[in-house]
Amino acid sequence: MASAKVGFIGLGSMGLGMASSLLRAGFQVQAYDVSQLAMKRFNECGGKITSTAADASKDAAVVVIMVTNSNQVDNVLFGTNGAISGLSNGSVIVLCSTVSPAYVQKLGKSLTGEKNILLVDAPVSGGFARAASGGLTIMPSGASEALEKARPVLSAMSEKLFIVEDGIGAGSKVKMVNQLLAGVHIAAAAEAMVLGARAGINTRILYDIISNAAGSSWVFADRVPQMVNGDYTPHSALNIFVKDLGIVLDEAKSLAFPLPLTAIAHQQFIHGSACGYGEEADAAIVKIWQRTAGVNVVALDEGYSPEQIAHKVITISNTVEHIGFIGLGAMGFGMATQLIKSNYHVCGFDVYEPTLSRFAKEGGLTGRSPAEVAKGAEVLIVMVTNEKQAESALFGDGGAVAALSDGASIVLCSTVSPGFIKELEKRLADERRDLQLVDAPVSGGVVKAASGKLTIMAAGTDEALNRTGAILSALSEKLYIIKGGAGAGSSVKMVNQLLAGVHIASAAEAMAFGARLGLNTQNLFDIISNASGNSWMFGNRVPHMLENDYTPHSAIDIFVKDLGIVLHESRGLKIPLHITAAAHQQFLLSSAAGWGRLDDAAVVKIFEKLTGVNVEAKLPVLPKEETLKSLPPEWHVDPTEEIHRLEDNGVAKTLVVLDDDPTGTQTVHGVTVLTEWSFESLVQQFRKRPSCFFILTNSRALSTEKAILLTKEICTNVKIAAASVENIGYTVVLRGDSTLRGHFPEEADAAASVIGETDAWILCPFFLQGGRYTISDVHYVADGNRLVPAGRTEFAKDAAFGYKASNLREWVEEKTKGRVSATSVASVSIETIRNGGPDAVCQQLSNLQKGSVCVVNAASERDVSVFAAGMIKAEIKGKRFLCRTAASFVSARIGIKPKDAITPRELGIFGKQNGGLIVVGSYVPKTTKQVEELKAQCGHFLKSIEVRVDAIALKSEKEREEEINRTVELADIFLKSRNDTLVITSRELVKGSSASESLAINSKVSSALVEIVRRIQIRPRYLLAKGGITSSDLATKAMGARHAEVVGQALAGVPLWQLGPESRHPGVPYIVFPGNVGGNDALAQVVKNWSPPARPSTRDLLLEAERGGYAVGAFNVYNLEAVSAVVAAAEAEKSPAILQIHPSALKHGGLPLVACCVSAAEHAAVPITVHIDHATDKKELIETLEMGVDSVMVDGSHLPFSENVSYTKYITDMAHVKGMTVEAELGRLSGTEDNITVEEYEAKLTDLTQAEEFLSQTGVDALAVCIGNVHGKYPPTGPNLKLDLLKELHFLASRKGVMLVLHGASGLSEELVKACIDFGVRKFNVNTEVRSAYMNALQTPKKDLIDVMSFARESMQAVVAEKMHIFGSAGKAY
């Protein structure tokens, strides 16, 4: 848009600089101002000047207005020759003036009706110098279309551009808060400088010191030079704040919101205006005090530099070895430990005993009283809370002064009044022991105290300073020596505390007001931190308010005391301090409310308590469905085909995914995972030219140092291996946790140090299956229909990888410890992805500044695919990226589409083999809930073994070994018994006192689980590992896998591997179940899916046979040998089978035989059912129904047809109630079976007409037909089966869903059997041949009964197996 035409109205001190910035950016700027001088200056800068506002607006796409107030805005827009008349349809007005939000909103509505003109509310902050350099902070709000059009213009005028959500007027609300702070800060700066001047401190020196202390602010640094120089040239006039604070107070009044500090500051500006200073610079407010109190803050050059004096003192300072330290509070502890680090011998005392223990651990000596630490000390440092404590420590019982050696020095760092210091110096002189006093108050906070970076304002005699200079230097980053003797340092500190206290109180007032205005307080803080309302205290204390964390680093009662000192001194000096007095009242009120010992930032709680606002910056929990629906429609083209084309053409680079735990494979299939990264293995992979391969690093389980070394090692091998393969390009993806846990930025830094600088780091934690979405740069975790900001979830509280930020830009700043600022992090928005597609993504990535960090927003898998396609295009243009992503990015980048969950049957796992092994080590709350649900749903078949964490991680090696052995023994027993077995660590989370200790405990737990699985001897049917670290260690260490193939997912987001041939159990299905995936029932769902199928009904077997076009053999059994023979054959041939009990066998074996059959069926690895054959007795049949068998044959074939129907229906109804399958016979077979003979004259074929009626009335599931088949042996002439009749019966039965059964299969040729199968027979009864095999086996002499039984079983098994092949059921187990 540069070179486009821009109109500009208002060339004041700010406006002229802003318009000049646009010229430098290449815009054609045509401007208007009522001041001819201003227009002349602009013309000299190269700008075009116009005679009216209308002319300035003519043909301009964007018009910037920068006038003083709303009246002027109305005039330049709607007055004679106003801008409206020159504006084109659809143009944009950028209003930078400070006006009320209500005015902006009203203006926006009126402009919409005027040629559809768009309005951007864009107040600015930064002063005239930054305006001239293009370094302003601008806070625009408005419609997205207006903002998009105005963005190039706004960017050209600003260094920081903060888009404020919530529509037109929101920007002006932020500016109101900024002006509130800036106005109060100016008034406070005036009070502070007047107090310092009256106290005798040179104001220029005072300015230099405060600028580097906690009392500093943007306003102090910018306005106080005007005060000390007496130069009130109006770059920003005093009357501006009369107007701006008036706007603030009017808005507050309409909201019934109290702003006491703002009101007083406003009165000060009104006073200044009334005194005739309204058109002078706003810093002229200080002249009120000059006028009323006769104080002149203009600095006199005293010809000395406090820093130079300090440097000289340090150079000639005495050598000191022994230091006494009294007061090991938040500041004192850091100072004392810093001295230890500086190789001083420090003996400390504090009234709080635990602090002394901590100090001793840091290498300090401790004393039981002030006198004890003072004894032998060359220098005694006192860092207590107030004058009373200082008096007690020095002169009370056991006081230090009496114990000090002659010639010792006392350094008093506490904030006390200058008068107290002067009196103390006099008392020490009266001791006549050459005891020297250094008045050395400090500023900087707890962190700087511990790092030796305090600001210290020291005063005292030359001798006192020379004795202590080196020690003061060890504690400070800035050391100032103040002339004027003891008390001068405390006078400077007094001024500093005045400002610091006011700045905290005004920050509370401002943030609470912002919350009442409906502003996002985190965004408000971010903007103000880069604007003129900022102060050291605002930046340091407001985060406490936003986090609602009032851990006392500096308590409220400290400022009750410190501002009390300030007001006491001001009374003596006859200096009125209105703002300070009001701030003091705020702290007093907070203390009276019971918050005195909380952090001083808790002063904001006054406003929260009285007005009901909440300043805490918790990102809101969003409604999931509504939020996702509110987003723009997805990009209309699925880019997967385009990605495949780029892959096929060899243009796209190979993804090398370093997975910090195995769960990263949860969205891919057909991909190799390496668990080792030798040069040879990597070369082998690159030569295959895959789109992607994984390297399992398990680095999340390592310390940061080890993770860095590991990443460097792997990347080095990858780099060398890739270089040895011709024409191979690669992109490294650091696959990490979708809930932001892991070694970031350390692993990324390590990778970059090897592969070289990239154009950008890509952050894409979106993961649909886990419910992770990134919207407007905020990362969310779905919880039901809620989107919870990630920083508010349990994942953010991780002992090793915790964090606070949910906004990924802020997360980057947090994790990089400020190295990468949030404002420097780029992001690809959902709007860009969905409205612009891959080309727009490519363009944005191509324009990134080298070395950027870029966040990817995504709310669907299509979003990630679009981004991936755009990224590939950018890579084709020569861009290089290093990616830190969740699993979804990988599958999108290589064009993998989701597929249905893998079932055991697809991997060739049938029936009840050994039990499955489930190992749970993850401690996230979701896992615990999932385990509870697993036990609730699967407890009836699941065996559970709890491994005590205290025994394996905290107790002796012997107890650890006993716990491991106990678990292994039980697991082997359960697995061998074909029971699915859960091995789970006890659920109480055991943490260390530090992140490293917590990792060490995790490591011990993980190694114990590895040892347990390694020692288990039974091969499990499948292995499920819950949790990333657990799954990695079990795969590599327990199972010895060097590589695996990802075959798919066991559930959405749950990877399923097959381990390589080198592993302990080659090919075993390995389910990698992440700790944070799925609902509460997800684990139970997977275990149920992978548990042995419930014993099928006989009807199920026959229906499956119907679908597969084969038949199932029903083998008559009489004893254990026959039962085991049938089961063994079925398992060996992977065939279904039916254990069939004839009435004579039932009469002989009774219930034990039935129980044996049922138990064998239940424990078989293939589908087997138990069937009672030829039940003719009604009473016996009813008893049979209660025996637990699966099916029964109701044999009424000997009865007249009508009685057969009645009898069969009666039993069928009873059986169906119990879920049993019923077979019946129509017609009658001749022959002998189990001593039951049917003579030929009694036999009859099945009648078709009767069959239709029989099936309709009885409701049976299977029909045994008579088509010439016989029981027992067929005559020498062979079988004579009526296949035409069979065909007709099949047609009839199939219409009614009834399966056909053929008795008398023994002796049928293979050809006849197959013909019967083709005509619909689905069950063949086999008896004679199996019986014969058994009887023949008994004829063969054997040594022992066991041998006889074994041989008989083997003989029968061979017959059964042969029949299974003939029937076509071999290999058909499911």
PDB file of N, CA and C in Angstrom, residues 344-411:
ATOM      1  N   TYR A 344      32.494 -13.882  50.434  1.00  0.00           N
ATOM      2  CA  TYR A 344      32.577 -13.319  51.773  1.00  0.00           C
ATOM      3  C   TYR A 344      32.119 -14.371  52.783  1.00  0.00           C
ATOM      4  N   HIS A 345      32.669 -14.312  53.979  1.00  0.00           N
ATOM      5  CA  HIS A 345      32.186 -15.142  55.081  1.00  0.00           C
ATOM      6  C   HIS A 345      31.049 -14.371  55.754  1.00  0.00           C
ATOM      7  N   VAL A 346      29.838 -14.905  55.662  1.00  0.00           N
ATOM      8  CA  VAL A 346      28.661 -14.187  56.142  1.00  0.00           C
ATOM      9  C   VAL A 346      27.998 -14.987  57.251  1.00  0.00           C
ATOM     10  N   CYS A 347      27.770 -14.315  58.378  1.00  0.00           N
ATOM     11  CA  CYS A 347      27.026 -14.915  59.487  1.00  0.00           C
ATOM     12  C   CYS A 347      25.711 -14.156  59.606  1.00  0.00           C
ATOM     13  N   GLY A 348      24.591 -14.891  59.495  1.00  0.00           N
ATOM     14  CA  GLY A 348      23.304 -14.228  59.432  1.00  0.00           C
ATOM     15  C   GLY A 348      22.417 -14.510  60.631  1.00  0.00           C
ATOM     16  N   PHE A 349      21.493 -13.573  60.866  1.00  0.00           N
ATOM     17  CA  PHE A 349      20.499 -13.751  61.931  1.00  0.00           C
ATOM     18  C   PHE A 349      19.146 -13.277  61.428  1.00  0.00           C
ATOM     19  N   ASP A 350      18.114 -14.057  61.799  1.00  0.00           N
ATOM     20  CA  ASP A 350      16.736 -13.645  61.542  1.00  0.00           C
ATOM     21  C   ASP A 350      15.876 -14.262  62.638  1.00  0.00           C
ATOM     22  N   VAL A 351      14.788 -13.600  62.969  1.00  0.00           N
ATOM     23  CA  VAL A 351      13.923 -14.115  64.026  1.00  0.00           C
ATOM     24  C   VAL A 351      13.156 -15.347  63.573  1.00  0.00           C
ATOM     25  N   TYR A 352      13.101 -15.595  62.260  1.00  0.00           N
ATOM     26  CA  TYR A 352      12.358 -16.727  61.719  1.00  0.00           C
ATOM     27  C   TYR A 352      13.322 -17.904  61.534  1.00  0.00           C
ATOM     28  N   GLU A 353      13.165 -18.927  62.370  1.00  0.00           N
ATOM     29  CA  GLU A 353      14.116 -20.028  62.431  1.00  0.00           C
ATOM     30  C   GLU A 353      14.282 -20.780  61.093  1.00  0.00           C
ATOM     31  N   PRO A 354      13.179 -21.108  60.352  1.00  0.00           N
ATOM     32  CA  PRO A 354      13.366 -21.828  59.077  1.00  0.00           C
ATOM     33  C   PRO A 354      14.269 -21.091  58.091  1.00  0.00           C
ATOM     34  N   THR A 355      14.244 -19.759  58.138  1.00  0.00           N
ATOM     35  CA  THR A 355      15.102 -18.991  57.235  1.00  0.00           C
ATOM     36  C   THR A 355      16.574 -19.239  57.548  1.00  0.00           C
ATOM     37  N   LEU A 356      16.896 -19.390  58.814  1.00  0.00           N
ATOM     38  CA  LEU A 356      18.284 -19.669  59.187  1.00  0.00           C
ATOM     39  C   LEU A 356      18.739 -21.018  58.637  1.00  0.00           C
ATOM     40  N   SER A 357      17.831 -21.990  58.653  1.00  0.00           N
ATOM     41  CA  SER A 357      18.168 -23.307  58.098  1.00  0.00           C
ATOM     42  C   SER A 357      18.427 -23.208  56.601  1.00  0.00           C
ATOM     43  N   ARG A 358      17.594 -22.460  55.912  1.00  0.00           N
ATOM     44  CA  ARG A 358      17.797 -22.256  54.472  1.00  0.00           C
ATOM     45  C   ARG A 358      19.125 -21.566  54.204  1.00  0.00           C
ATOM     46  N   PHE A 359      19.425 -20.582  55.032  1.00  0.00           N
ATOM     47  CA  PHE A 359      20.664 -19.826  54.846  1.00  0.00           C
ATOM     48  C   PHE A 359      21.881 -20.722  55.062  1.00  0.00           C
ATOM     49  N   ALA A 360      21.788 -21.595  56.021  1.00  0.00           N
ATOM     50  CA  ALA A 360      22.897 -22.526  56.272  1.00  0.00           C
ATOM     51  C   ALA A 360      23.119 -23.441  55.075  1.00  0.00           C
ATOM     52  N   LYS A 361      22.027 -23.873  54.433  1.00  0.00           N
ATOM     53  CA  LYS A 361      22.148 -24.730  53.248  1.00  0.00           C
ATOM     54  C   LYS A 361      22.824 -24.002  52.096  1.00  0.00           C
ATOM     55  N   GLU A 362      22.718 -22.667  52.108  1.00  0.00           N
ATOM     56  CA  GLU A 362      23.359 -21.874  51.054  1.00  0.00           C
ATOM     57  C   GLU A 362      24.828 -21.595  51.360  1.00  0.00           C
ATOM     58  N   GLY A 363      25.294 -22.097  52.495  1.00  0.00           N
ATOM     59  CA  GLY A 363      26.711 -21.921  52.829  1.00  0.00           C
ATOM     60  C   GLY A 363      26.983 -20.832  53.836  1.00  0.00           C
ATOM     61  N   GLY A 364      25.907 -20.264  54.405  1.00  0.00           N
ATOM     62  CA  GLY A 364      26.109 -19.208  55.385  1.00  0.00           C
ATOM     63  C   GLY A 364      26.242 -19.748  56.805  1.00  0.00           C
ATOM     64  N   LEU A 365      26.854 -18.936  57.676  1.00  0.00           N
ATOM     65  CA  LEU A 365      26.888 -19.232  59.101  1.00  0.00           C
ATOM     66  C   LEU A 365      25.678 -18.569  59.740  1.00  0.00           C
ATOM     67  N   THR A 366      25.240 -19.077  60.867  1.00  0.00           N
ATOM     68  CA  THR A 366      24.068 -18.491  61.516  1.00  0.00           C
ATOM     69  C   THR A 366      24.365 -18.201  62.985  1.00  0.00           C
ATOM     70  N   GLY A 367      23.707 -17.176  63.481  1.00  0.00           N
ATOM     71  CA  GLY A 367      23.827 -16.821  64.881  1.00  0.00           C
ATOM     72  C   GLY A 367      22.476 -16.817  65.550  1.00  0.00           C
ATOM     73  N   ARG A 368      22.479 -16.902  66.865  1.00  0.00           N
ATOM     74  CA  ARG A 368      21.208 -16.966  67.591  1.00  0.00           C
ATOM     75  C   ARG A 368      20.724 -15.602  68.064  1.00  0.00           C
ATOM     76  N   SER A 369      21.488 -14.553  67.822  1.00  0.00           N
ATOM     77  CA  SER A 369      21.103 -13.211  68.237  1.00  0.00           C
ATOM     78  C   SER A 369      21.882 -12.205  67.391  1.00  0.00           C
ATOM     79  N   PRO A 370      21.446 -10.949  67.341  1.00  0.00           N
ATOM     80  CA  PRO A 370      22.215  -9.917  66.636  1.00  0.00           C
ATOM     81  C   PRO A 370      23.639  -9.802  67.182  1.00  0.00           C
ATOM     82  N   ALA A 371      23.780  -9.928  68.502  1.00  0.00           N
ATOM     83  CA  ALA A 371      25.113  -9.813  69.090  1.00  0.00           C
ATOM     84  C   ALA A 371      26.030 -10.912  68.587  1.00  0.00           C
ATOM     85  N   GLU A 372      25.486 -12.123  68.410  1.00  0.00           N
ATOM     86  CA  GLU A 372      26.318 -13.255  67.983  1.00  0.00           C
ATOM     87  C   GLU A 372      26.836 -13.073  66.559  1.00  0.00           C
ATOM     88  N   VAL A 373      26.014 -12.517  65.680  1.00  0.00           N
ATOM     89  CA  VAL A 373      26.499 -12.315  64.313  1.00  0.00           C
ATOM     90  C   VAL A 373      27.410 -11.098  64.215  1.00  0.00           C
ATOM     91  N   ALA A 374      27.251 -10.152  65.152  1.00  0.00           N
ATOM     92  CA  ALA A 374      28.085  -8.944  65.120  1.00  0.00           C
ATOM     93  C   ALA A 374      29.494  -9.209  65.648  1.00  0.00           C
ATOM     94  N   LYS A 375      29.606 -10.222  66.487  1.00  0.00           N
ATOM     95  CA  LYS A 375      30.901 -10.507  67.094  1.00  0.00           C
ATOM     96  C   LYS A 375      31.917 -10.914  66.028  1.00  0.00           C
ATOM     97  N   GLY A 376      32.979 -10.146  65.957  1.00  0.00           N
ATOM     98  CA  GLY A 376      34.035 -10.447  64.994  1.00  0.00           C
ATOM     99  C   GLY A 376      33.780  -9.937  63.607  1.00  0.00           C
ATOM    100  N   ALA A 377      32.620  -9.342  63.354  1.00  0.00           N
ATOM    101  CA  ALA A 377      32.300  -8.835  62.017  1.00  0.00           C
ATOM    102  C   ALA A 377      32.986  -7.501  61.776  1.00  0.00           C
ATOM    103  N   GLU A 378      33.579  -7.372  60.604  1.00  0.00           N
ATOM    104  CA  GLU A 378      34.180  -6.084  60.244  1.00  0.00           C
ATOM    105  C   GLU A 378      33.112  -5.125  59.730  1.00  0.00           C
ATOM    106  N   VAL A 379      32.104  -5.705  59.079  1.00  0.00           N
ATOM    107  CA  VAL A 379      30.975  -4.916  58.582  1.00  0.00           C
ATOM    108  C   VAL A 379      29.685  -5.621  58.987  1.00  0.00           C
ATOM    109  N   LEU A 380      28.753  -4.858  59.514  1.00  0.00           N
ATOM    110  CA  LEU A 380      27.442  -5.395  59.885  1.00  0.00           C
ATOM    111  C   LEU A 380      26.400  -4.751  58.991  1.00  0.00           C
ATOM    112  N   ILE A 381      25.653  -5.591  58.268  1.00  0.00           N
ATOM    113  CA  ILE A 381      24.581  -5.094  57.393  1.00  0.00           C
ATOM    114  C   ILE A 381      23.244  -5.343  58.080  1.00  0.00           C
ATOM    115  N   VAL A 382      22.422  -4.334  58.106  1.00  0.00           N
ATOM    116  CA  VAL A 382      21.103  -4.433  58.733  1.00  0.00           C
ATOM    117  C   VAL A 382      20.043  -4.213  57.646  1.00  0.00           C
ATOM    118  N   MET A 383      19.200  -5.240  57.459  1.00  0.00           N
ATOM    119  CA  MET A 383      18.146  -5.171  56.432  1.00  0.00           C
ATOM    120  C   MET A 383      16.846  -5.644  57.060  1.00  0.00           C
ATOM    121  N   VAL A 384      16.332  -4.822  58.005  1.00  0.00           N
ATOM    122  CA  VAL A 384      15.087  -5.161  58.688  1.00  0.00           C
ATOM    123  C   VAL A 384      13.980  -4.262  58.163  1.00  0.00           C
ATOM    124  N   THR A 385      12.780  -4.447  58.704  1.00  0.00           N
ATOM    125  CA  THR A 385      11.609  -3.815  58.096  1.00  0.00           C
ATOM    126  C   THR A 385      11.463  -2.341  58.420  1.00  0.00           C
ATOM    127  N   ASN A 386      11.730  -1.956  59.659  1.00  0.00           N
ATOM    128  CA  ASN A 386      11.435  -0.584  60.057  1.00  0.00           C
ATOM    129  C   ASN A 386      12.398  -0.087  61.120  1.00  0.00           C
ATOM    130  N   GLU A 387      12.181   1.152  61.552  1.00  0.00           N
ATOM    131  CA  GLU A 387      13.062   1.778  62.524  1.00  0.00           C
ATOM    132  C   GLU A 387      13.035   1.055  63.866  1.00  0.00           C
ATOM    133  N   LYS A 388      11.857   0.592  64.242  1.00  0.00           N
ATOM    134  CA  LYS A 388      11.733  -0.114  65.521  1.00  0.00           C
ATOM    135  C   LYS A 388      12.576  -1.375  65.530  1.00  0.00           C
ATOM    136  N   GLN A 389      12.531  -2.135  64.439  1.00  0.00           N
ATOM    137  CA  GLN A 389      13.331  -3.360  64.362  1.00  0.00           C
ATOM    138  C   GLN A 389      14.820  -3.043  64.296  1.00  0.00           C
ATOM    139  N   ALA A 390      15.174  -1.959  63.601  1.00  0.00           N
ATOM    140  CA  ALA A 390      16.582  -1.562  63.541  1.00  0.00           C
ATOM    141  C   ALA A 390      17.092  -1.178  64.923  1.00  0.00           C
ATOM    142  N   GLU A 391      16.279  -0.437  65.637  1.00  0.00           N
ATOM    143  CA  GLU A 391      16.637  -0.029  67.018  1.00  0.00           C
ATOM    144  C   GLU A 391      16.856  -1.257  67.898  1.00  0.00           C
ATOM    145  N   SER A 392      15.947  -2.225  67.799  1.00  0.00           N
ATOM    146  CA  SER A 392      16.050  -3.434  68.609  1.00  0.00           C
ATOM    147  C   SER A 392      17.273  -4.254  68.238  1.00  0.00           C
ATOM    148  N   ALA A 393      17.518  -4.406  66.942  1.00  0.00           N
ATOM    149  CA  ALA A 393      18.653  -5.219  66.495  1.00  0.00           C
ATOM    150  C   ALA A 393      19.979  -4.617  66.928  1.00  0.00           C
ATOM    151  N   LEU A 394      20.032  -3.294  66.972  1.00  0.00           N
ATOM    152  CA  LEU A 394      21.304  -2.637  67.290  1.00  0.00           C
ATOM    153  C   LEU A 394      21.494  -2.404  68.794  1.00  0.00           C
ATOM    154  N   PHE A 395      20.411  -2.000  69.484  1.00  0.00           N
ATOM    155  CA  PHE A 395      20.573  -1.567  70.876  1.00  0.00           C
ATOM    156  C   PHE A 395      19.727  -2.337  71.885  1.00  0.00           C
ATOM    157  N   GLY A 396      18.874  -3.263  71.420  1.00  0.00           N
ATOM    158  CA  GLY A 396      18.024  -4.009  72.334  1.00  0.00           C
ATOM    159  C   GLY A 396      18.789  -5.101  73.056  1.00  0.00           C
ATOM    160  N   ASP A 397      18.034  -5.994  73.752  1.00  0.00           N
ATOM    161  CA  ASP A 397      18.671  -7.125  74.428  1.00  0.00           C
ATOM    162  C   ASP A 397      19.369  -7.999  73.390  1.00  0.00           C
ATOM    163  N   GLY A 398      20.628  -8.301  73.667  1.00  0.00           N
ATOM    164  CA  GLY A 398      21.395  -9.070  72.685  1.00  0.00           C
ATOM    165  C   GLY A 398      21.680  -8.269  71.446  1.00  0.00           C
ATOM    166  N   GLY A 399      21.670  -6.925  71.557  1.00  0.00           N
ATOM    167  CA  GLY A 399      21.861  -6.058  70.404  1.00  0.00           C
ATOM    168  C   GLY A 399      23.269  -6.138  69.835  1.00  0.00           C
ATOM    169  N   ALA A 400      23.394  -5.715  68.594  1.00  0.00           N
ATOM    170  CA  ALA A 400      24.646  -5.896  67.860  1.00  0.00           C
ATOM    171  C   ALA A 400      25.713  -4.886  68.247  1.00  0.00           C
ATOM    172  N   VAL A 401      25.331  -3.649  68.544  1.00  0.00           N
ATOM    173  CA  VAL A 401      26.325  -2.590  68.732  1.00  0.00           C
ATOM    174  C   VAL A 401      27.297  -2.940  69.856  1.00  0.00           C
ATOM    175  N   ALA A 402      26.787  -3.438  70.948  1.00  0.00           N
ATOM    176  CA  ALA A 402      27.658  -3.758  72.089  1.00  0.00           C
ATOM    177  C   ALA A 402      28.667  -4.843  71.743  1.00  0.00           C
ATOM    178  N   ALA A 403      28.323  -5.730  70.788  1.00  0.00           N
ATOM    179  CA  ALA A 403      29.202  -6.851  70.453  1.00  0.00           C
ATOM    180  C   ALA A 403      30.179  -6.525  69.339  1.00  0.00           C
ATOM    181  N   LEU A 404      29.968  -5.417  68.644  1.00  0.00           N
ATOM    182  CA  LEU A 404      30.851  -5.068  67.536  1.00  0.00           C
ATOM    183  C   LEU A 404      32.240  -4.712  68.029  1.00  0.00           C
ATOM    184  N   SER A 405      33.211  -5.063  67.233  1.00  0.00           N
ATOM    185  CA  SER A 405      34.589  -4.663  67.531  1.00  0.00           C
ATOM    186  C   SER A 405      34.766  -3.186  67.231  1.00  0.00           C
ATOM    187  N   ASP A 406      35.693  -2.547  67.904  1.00  0.00           N
ATOM    188  CA  ASP A 406      35.998  -1.151  67.622  1.00  0.00           C
ATOM    189  C   ASP A 406      36.450  -1.029  66.169  1.00  0.00           C
ATOM    190  N   GLY A 407      36.013   0.031  65.516  1.00  0.00           N
ATOM    191  CA  GLY A 407      36.403   0.245  64.125  1.00  0.00           C
ATOM    192  C   GLY A 407      35.518  -0.464  63.117  1.00  0.00           C
ATOM    193  N   ALA A 408      34.485  -1.153  63.593  1.00  0.00           N
ATOM    194  CA  ALA A 408      33.573  -1.836  62.674  1.00  0.00           C
ATOM    195  C   ALA A 408      32.649  -0.819  62.012  1.00  0.00           C
ATOM    196  N   SER A 409      32.014  -1.259  60.916  1.00  0.00           N
ATOM    197  CA  SER A 409      31.100  -0.385  60.184  1.00  0.00           C
ATOM    198  C   SER A 409      29.713  -1.017  60.128  1.00  0.00           C
ATOM    199  N   ILE A 410      28.705  -0.174  60.199  1.00  0.00           N
ATOM    200  CA  ILE A 410      27.312  -0.623  60.078  1.00  0.00           C
ATOM    201  C   ILE A 410      26.750  -0.059  58.788  1.00  0.00           C
ATOM    202  N   VAL A 411      26.146  -0.960  57.959  1.00  0.00           N
ATOM    203  CA  VAL A 411      25.474  -0.538  56.734  1.00  0.00           C
ATOM    204  C   VAL A 411      23.981  -0.766  56.951  1.00  0.00           C
TER     205      VAL A 411
END
